[in-house]
PDB file of C-alpha atoms and ligand atoms in Angstrom:
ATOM      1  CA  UNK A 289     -61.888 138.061 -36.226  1.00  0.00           C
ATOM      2  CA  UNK A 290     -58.164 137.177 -36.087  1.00  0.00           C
ATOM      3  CA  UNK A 291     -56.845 136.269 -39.782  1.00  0.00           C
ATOM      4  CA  UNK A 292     -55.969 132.345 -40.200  1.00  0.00           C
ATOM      5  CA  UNK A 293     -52.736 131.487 -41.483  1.00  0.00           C
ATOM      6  CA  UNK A 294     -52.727 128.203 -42.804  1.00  0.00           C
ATOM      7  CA  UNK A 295     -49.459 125.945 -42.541  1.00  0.00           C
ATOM      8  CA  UNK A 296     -48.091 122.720 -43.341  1.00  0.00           C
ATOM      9  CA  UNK A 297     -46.132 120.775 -46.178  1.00  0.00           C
ATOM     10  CA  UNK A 298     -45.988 120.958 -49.370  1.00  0.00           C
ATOM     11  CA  UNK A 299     -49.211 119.049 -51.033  1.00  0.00           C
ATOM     12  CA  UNK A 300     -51.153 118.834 -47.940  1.00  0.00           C
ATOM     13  CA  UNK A 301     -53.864 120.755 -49.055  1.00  0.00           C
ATOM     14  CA  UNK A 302     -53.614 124.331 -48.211  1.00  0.00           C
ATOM     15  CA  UNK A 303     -54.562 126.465 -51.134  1.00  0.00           C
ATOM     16  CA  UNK A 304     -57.748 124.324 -51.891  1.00  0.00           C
ATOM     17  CA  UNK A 305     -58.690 124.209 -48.525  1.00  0.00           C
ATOM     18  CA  UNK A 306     -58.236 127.969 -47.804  1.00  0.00           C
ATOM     19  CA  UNK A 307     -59.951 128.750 -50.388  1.00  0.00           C
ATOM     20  CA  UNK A 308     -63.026 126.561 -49.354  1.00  0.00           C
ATOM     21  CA  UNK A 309     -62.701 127.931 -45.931  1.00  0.00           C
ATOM     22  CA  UNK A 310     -62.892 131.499 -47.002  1.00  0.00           C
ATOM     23  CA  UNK A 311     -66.020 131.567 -48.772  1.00  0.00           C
ATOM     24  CA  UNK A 312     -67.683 129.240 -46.109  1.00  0.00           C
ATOM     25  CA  UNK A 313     -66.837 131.926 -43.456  1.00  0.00           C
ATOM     26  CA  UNK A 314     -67.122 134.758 -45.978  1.00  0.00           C
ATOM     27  CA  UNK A 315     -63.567 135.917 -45.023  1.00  0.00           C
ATOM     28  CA  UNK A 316     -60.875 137.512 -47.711  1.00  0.00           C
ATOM     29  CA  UNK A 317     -58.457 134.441 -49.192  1.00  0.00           C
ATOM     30  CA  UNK A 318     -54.311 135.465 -49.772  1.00  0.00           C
ATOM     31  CA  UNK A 319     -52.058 132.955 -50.658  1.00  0.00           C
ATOM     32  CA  UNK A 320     -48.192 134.383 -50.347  1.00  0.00           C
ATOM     33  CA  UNK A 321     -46.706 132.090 -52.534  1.00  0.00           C
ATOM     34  CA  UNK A 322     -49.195 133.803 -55.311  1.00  0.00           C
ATOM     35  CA  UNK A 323     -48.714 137.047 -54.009  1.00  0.00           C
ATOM     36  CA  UNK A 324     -44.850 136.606 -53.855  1.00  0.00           C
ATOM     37  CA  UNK A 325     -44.823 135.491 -58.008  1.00  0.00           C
ATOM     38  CA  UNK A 326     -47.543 138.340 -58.832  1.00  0.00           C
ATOM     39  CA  UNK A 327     -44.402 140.480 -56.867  1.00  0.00           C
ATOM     40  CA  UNK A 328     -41.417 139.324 -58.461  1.00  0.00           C
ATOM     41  CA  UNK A 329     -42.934 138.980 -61.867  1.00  0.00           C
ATOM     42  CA  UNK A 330     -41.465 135.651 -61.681  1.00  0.00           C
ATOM     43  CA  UNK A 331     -42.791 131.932 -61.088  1.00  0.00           C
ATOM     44  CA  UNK A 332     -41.433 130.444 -57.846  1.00  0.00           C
ATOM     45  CA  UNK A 333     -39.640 127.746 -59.634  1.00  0.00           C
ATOM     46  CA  UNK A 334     -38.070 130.725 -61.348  1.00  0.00           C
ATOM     47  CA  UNK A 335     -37.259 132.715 -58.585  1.00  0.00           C
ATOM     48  CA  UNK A 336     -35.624 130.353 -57.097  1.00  0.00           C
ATOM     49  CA  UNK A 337     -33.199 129.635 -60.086  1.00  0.00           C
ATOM     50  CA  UNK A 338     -32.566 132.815 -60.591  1.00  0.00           C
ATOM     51  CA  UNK A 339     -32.142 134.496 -57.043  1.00  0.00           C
ATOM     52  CA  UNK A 340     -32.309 131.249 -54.347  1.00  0.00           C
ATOM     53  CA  UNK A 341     -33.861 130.882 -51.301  1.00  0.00           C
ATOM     54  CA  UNK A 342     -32.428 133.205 -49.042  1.00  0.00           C
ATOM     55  CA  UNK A 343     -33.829 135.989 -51.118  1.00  0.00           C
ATOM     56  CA  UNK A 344     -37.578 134.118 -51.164  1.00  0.00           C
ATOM     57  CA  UNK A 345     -37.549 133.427 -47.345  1.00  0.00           C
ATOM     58  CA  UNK A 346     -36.688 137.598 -47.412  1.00  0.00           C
ATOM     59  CA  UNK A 347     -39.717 138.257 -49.883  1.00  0.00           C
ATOM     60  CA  UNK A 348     -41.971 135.535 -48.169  1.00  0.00           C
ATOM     61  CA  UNK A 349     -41.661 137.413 -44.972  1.00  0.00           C
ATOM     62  CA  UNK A 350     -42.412 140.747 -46.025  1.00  0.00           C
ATOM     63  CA  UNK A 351     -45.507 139.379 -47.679  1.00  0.00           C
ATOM     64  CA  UNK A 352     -46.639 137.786 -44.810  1.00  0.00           C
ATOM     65  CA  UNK A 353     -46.516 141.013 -42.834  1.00  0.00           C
ATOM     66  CA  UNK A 354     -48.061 143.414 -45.230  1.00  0.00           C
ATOM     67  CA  UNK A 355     -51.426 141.180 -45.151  1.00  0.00           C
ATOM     68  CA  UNK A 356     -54.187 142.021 -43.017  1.00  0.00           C
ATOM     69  CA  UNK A 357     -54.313 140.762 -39.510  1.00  0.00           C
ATOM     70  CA  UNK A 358     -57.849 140.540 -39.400  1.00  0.00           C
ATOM     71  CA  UNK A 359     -61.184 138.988 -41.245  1.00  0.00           C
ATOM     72  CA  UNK A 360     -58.632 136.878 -43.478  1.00  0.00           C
ATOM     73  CA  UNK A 361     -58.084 133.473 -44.421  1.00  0.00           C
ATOM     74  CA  UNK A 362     -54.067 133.209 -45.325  1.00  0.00           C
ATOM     75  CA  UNK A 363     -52.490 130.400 -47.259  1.00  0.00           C
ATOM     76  CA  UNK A 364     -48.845 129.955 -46.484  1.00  0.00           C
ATOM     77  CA  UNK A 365     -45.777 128.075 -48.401  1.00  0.00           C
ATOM     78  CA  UNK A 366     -44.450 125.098 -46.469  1.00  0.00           C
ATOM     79  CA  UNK A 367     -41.393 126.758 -45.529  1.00  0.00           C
ATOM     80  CA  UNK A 368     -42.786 130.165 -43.834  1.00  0.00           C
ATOM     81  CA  UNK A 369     -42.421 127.933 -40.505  1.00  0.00           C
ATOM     82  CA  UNK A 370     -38.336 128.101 -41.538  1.00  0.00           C
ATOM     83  CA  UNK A 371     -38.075 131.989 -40.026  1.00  0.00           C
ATOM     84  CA  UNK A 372     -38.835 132.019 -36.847  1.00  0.00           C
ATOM     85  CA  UNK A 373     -40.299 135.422 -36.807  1.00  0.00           C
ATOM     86  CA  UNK A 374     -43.186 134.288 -38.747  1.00  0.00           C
ATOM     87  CA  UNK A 375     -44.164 131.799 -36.639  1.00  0.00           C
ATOM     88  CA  UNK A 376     -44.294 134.939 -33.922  1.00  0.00           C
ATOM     89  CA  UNK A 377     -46.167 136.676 -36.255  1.00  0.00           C
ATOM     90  CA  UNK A 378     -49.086 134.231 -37.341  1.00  0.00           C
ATOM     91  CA  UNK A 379     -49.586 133.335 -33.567  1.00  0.00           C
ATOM     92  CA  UNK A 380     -49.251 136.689 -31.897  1.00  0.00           C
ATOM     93  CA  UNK A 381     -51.354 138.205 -34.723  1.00  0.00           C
ATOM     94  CA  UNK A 382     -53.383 135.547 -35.839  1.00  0.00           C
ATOM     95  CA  UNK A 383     -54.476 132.304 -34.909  1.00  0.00           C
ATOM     96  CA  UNK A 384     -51.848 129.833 -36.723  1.00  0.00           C
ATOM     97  CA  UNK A 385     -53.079 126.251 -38.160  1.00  0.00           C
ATOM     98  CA  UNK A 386     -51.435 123.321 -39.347  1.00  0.00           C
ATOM     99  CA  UNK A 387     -53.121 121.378 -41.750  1.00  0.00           C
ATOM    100  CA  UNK A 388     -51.143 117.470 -41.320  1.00  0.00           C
ATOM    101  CA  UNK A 389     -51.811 115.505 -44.345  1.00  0.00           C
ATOM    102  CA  UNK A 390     -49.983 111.552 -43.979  1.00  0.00           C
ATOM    103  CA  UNK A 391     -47.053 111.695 -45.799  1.00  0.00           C
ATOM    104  CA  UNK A 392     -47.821 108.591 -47.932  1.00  0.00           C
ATOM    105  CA  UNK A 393     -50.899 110.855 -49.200  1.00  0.00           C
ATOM    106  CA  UNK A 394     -47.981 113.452 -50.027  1.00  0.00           C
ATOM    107  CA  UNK A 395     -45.909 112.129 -51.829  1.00  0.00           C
ATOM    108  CA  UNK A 396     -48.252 110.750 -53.961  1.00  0.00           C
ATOM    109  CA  UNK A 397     -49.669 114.099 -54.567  1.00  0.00           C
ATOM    110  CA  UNK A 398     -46.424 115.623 -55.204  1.00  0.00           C
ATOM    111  CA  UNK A 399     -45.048 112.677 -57.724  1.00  0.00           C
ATOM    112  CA  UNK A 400     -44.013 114.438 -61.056  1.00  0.00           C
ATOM    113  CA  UNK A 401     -44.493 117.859 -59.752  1.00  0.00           C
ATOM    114  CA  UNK A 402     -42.042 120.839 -61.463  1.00  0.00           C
ATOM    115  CA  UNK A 403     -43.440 123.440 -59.515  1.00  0.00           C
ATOM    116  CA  UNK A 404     -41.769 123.166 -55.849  1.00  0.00           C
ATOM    117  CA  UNK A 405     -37.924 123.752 -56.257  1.00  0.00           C
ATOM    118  CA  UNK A 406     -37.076 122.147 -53.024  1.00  0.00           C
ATOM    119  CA  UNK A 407     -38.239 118.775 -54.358  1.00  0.00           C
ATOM    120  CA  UNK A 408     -36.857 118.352 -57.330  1.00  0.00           C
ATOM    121  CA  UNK A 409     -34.202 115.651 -57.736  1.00  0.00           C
ATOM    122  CA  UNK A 410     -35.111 114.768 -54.126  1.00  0.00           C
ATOM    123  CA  UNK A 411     -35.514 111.113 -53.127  1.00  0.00           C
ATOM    124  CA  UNK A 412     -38.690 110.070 -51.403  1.00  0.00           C
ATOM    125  CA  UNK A 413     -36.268 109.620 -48.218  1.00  0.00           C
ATOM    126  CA  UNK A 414     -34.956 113.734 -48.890  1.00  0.00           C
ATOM    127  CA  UNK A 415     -38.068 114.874 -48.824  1.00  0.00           C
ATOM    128  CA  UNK A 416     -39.734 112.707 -46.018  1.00  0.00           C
ATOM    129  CA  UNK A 417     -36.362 113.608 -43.820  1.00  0.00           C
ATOM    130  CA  UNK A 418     -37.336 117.528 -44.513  1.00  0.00           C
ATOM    131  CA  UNK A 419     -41.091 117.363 -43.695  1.00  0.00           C
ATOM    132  CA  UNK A 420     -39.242 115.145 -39.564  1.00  0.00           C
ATOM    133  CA  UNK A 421     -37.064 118.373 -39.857  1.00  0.00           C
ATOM    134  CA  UNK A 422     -39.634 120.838 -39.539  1.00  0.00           C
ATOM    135  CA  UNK A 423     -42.979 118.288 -37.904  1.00  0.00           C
ATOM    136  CA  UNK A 424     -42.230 120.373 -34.713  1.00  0.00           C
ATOM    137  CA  UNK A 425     -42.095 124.075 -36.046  1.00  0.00           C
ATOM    138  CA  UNK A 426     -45.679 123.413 -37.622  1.00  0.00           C
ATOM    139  CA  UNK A 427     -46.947 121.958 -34.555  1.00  0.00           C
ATOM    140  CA  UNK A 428     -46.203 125.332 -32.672  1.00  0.00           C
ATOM    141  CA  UNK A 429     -49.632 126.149 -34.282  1.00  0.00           C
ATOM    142  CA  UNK A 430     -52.852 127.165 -32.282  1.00  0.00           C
ATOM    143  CA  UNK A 431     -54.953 124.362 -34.466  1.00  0.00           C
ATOM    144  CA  UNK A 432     -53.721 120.897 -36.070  1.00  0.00           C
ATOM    145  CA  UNK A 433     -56.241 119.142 -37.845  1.00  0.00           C
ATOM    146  CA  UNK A 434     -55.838 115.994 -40.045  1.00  0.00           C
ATOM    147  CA  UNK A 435     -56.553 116.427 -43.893  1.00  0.00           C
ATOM    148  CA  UNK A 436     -55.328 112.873 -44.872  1.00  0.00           C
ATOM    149  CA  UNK A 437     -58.429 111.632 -45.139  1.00  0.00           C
ATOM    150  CA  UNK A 438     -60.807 114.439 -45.971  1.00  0.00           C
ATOM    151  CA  UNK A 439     -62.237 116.286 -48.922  1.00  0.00           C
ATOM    152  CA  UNK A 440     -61.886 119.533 -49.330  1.00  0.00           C
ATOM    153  CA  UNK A 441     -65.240 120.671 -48.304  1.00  0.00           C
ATOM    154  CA  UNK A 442     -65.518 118.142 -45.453  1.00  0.00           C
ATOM    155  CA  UNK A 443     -61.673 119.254 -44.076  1.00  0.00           C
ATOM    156  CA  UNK A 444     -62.938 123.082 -44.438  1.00  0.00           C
ATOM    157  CA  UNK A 445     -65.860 122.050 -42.366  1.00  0.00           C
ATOM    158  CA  UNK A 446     -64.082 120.454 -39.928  1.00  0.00           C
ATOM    159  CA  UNK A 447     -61.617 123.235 -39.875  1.00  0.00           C
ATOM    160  CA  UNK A 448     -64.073 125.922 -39.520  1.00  0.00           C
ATOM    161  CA  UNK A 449     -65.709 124.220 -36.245  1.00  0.00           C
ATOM    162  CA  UNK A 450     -62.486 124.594 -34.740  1.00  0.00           C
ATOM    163  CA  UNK A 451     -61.728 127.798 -35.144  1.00  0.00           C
ATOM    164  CA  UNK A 452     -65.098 128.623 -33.667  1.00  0.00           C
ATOM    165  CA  UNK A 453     -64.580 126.510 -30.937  1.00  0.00           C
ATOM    166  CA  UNK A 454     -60.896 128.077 -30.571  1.00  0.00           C
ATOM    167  CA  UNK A 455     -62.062 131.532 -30.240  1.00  0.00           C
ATOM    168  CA  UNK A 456     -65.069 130.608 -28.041  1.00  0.00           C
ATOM    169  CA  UNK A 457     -62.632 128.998 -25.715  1.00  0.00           C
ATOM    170  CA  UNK A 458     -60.390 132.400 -25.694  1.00  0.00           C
ATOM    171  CA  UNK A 459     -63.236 134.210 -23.824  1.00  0.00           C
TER     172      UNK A 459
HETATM  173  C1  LIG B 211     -41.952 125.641 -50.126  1.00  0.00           C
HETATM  174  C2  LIG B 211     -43.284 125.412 -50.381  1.00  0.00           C
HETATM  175  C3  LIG B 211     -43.986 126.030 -51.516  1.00  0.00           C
HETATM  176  C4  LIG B 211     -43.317 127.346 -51.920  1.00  0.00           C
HETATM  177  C5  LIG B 211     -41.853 127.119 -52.174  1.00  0.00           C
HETATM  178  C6  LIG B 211     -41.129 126.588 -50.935  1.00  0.00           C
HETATM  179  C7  LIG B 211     -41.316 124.948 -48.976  1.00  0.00           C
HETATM  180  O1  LIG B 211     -45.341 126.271 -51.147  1.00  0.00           O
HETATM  181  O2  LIG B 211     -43.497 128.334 -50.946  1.00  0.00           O
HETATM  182  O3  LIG B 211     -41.742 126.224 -53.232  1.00  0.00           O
HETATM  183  O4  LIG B 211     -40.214 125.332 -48.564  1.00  0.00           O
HETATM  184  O5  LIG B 211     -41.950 124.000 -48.439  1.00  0.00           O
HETATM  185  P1  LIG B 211     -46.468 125.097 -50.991  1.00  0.00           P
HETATM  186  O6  LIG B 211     -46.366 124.574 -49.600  1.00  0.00           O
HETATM  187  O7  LIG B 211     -47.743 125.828 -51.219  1.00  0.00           O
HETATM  188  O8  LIG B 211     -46.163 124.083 -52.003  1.00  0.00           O
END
């Protein structure tokens, strides 16, 4: 089975529902914002600081290709979608999702956060203006499903029913 690379904004749900997906289709789970701090020795918020986002959006990429392209469940940051060339990669190697969560649900969820560098000091106007900036790079995914009103087991659910009925539709 192709790997699935999960996509889509900050908050909307990615790493918790990867991870719920993976075990319910008994598939390996990388996230490559995890992979990229376990890399660079170095929190995100860090990394950024100290080296900026050119240099992440370099890292981010070569992370993305040096996971496997099969029998994997791949959590993405909310920028991968930024670099063309990964979008080539997740959907020529992969089948590519985009997990839309409502951005009301969003910015709730992100509210106080220290952890995402591209939000901080941003007005809820910034950051809506950002996710209208790249709505139509995520939606060059294979799959879009819905979170805003799920759980996380019901979205991974959901989420694995499509895929099955994505690849039974490829044959
Ligand atoms: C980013 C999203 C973050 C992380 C970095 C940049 C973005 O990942 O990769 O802070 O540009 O949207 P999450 O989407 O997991 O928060």
């Amino acid at each position: 089975m192709r790997s699935i690379y999960l996509t889509g904004f900050m908050g909307a749900g990615k790493t918790s529902i990867g991870h719920a997906l993976g075990k319910k289709l008994g598939l390996a789970v990388y996230d490559t914002d995890s992979l990229i701090e376990e890399k660079a020795e170095e929190s995100i918020s860090v990394f950024f600081e100290k080296y900026g986002e050119a240099e992440f959006r370099r890292l981010e990429e070569e992370v993305l290709q040096s996971l496997p392209v099969t029998g994997s469940v791949i959590m993405t940051g909310g920028g991968i979608i930024k670099k063309a060339n990964n979008i080539s990669w997740m959907k020529e190697k992969g089948l590519m999702v985009f997990l839309y969560c409502d951005m009301e649900v969003v910015l709730q969820r992100l509210e106080n956060d220290i952890a995402r560098p591209l939000i901080q000091q941003k007005s809820k106007e910034e950051i809506m203006a950002i996710f209208s900036e790249r709505l139509p790079l995520y939606k060059k995914a294979h799959i879009m499903m819905d979170t805003s009103s799920l759980g996380i087991h019901e979205a991974a659910e959901e989420l694995a029913v499509a895929i099955k009925s994505w690849h039974s539709g490829q044959h």
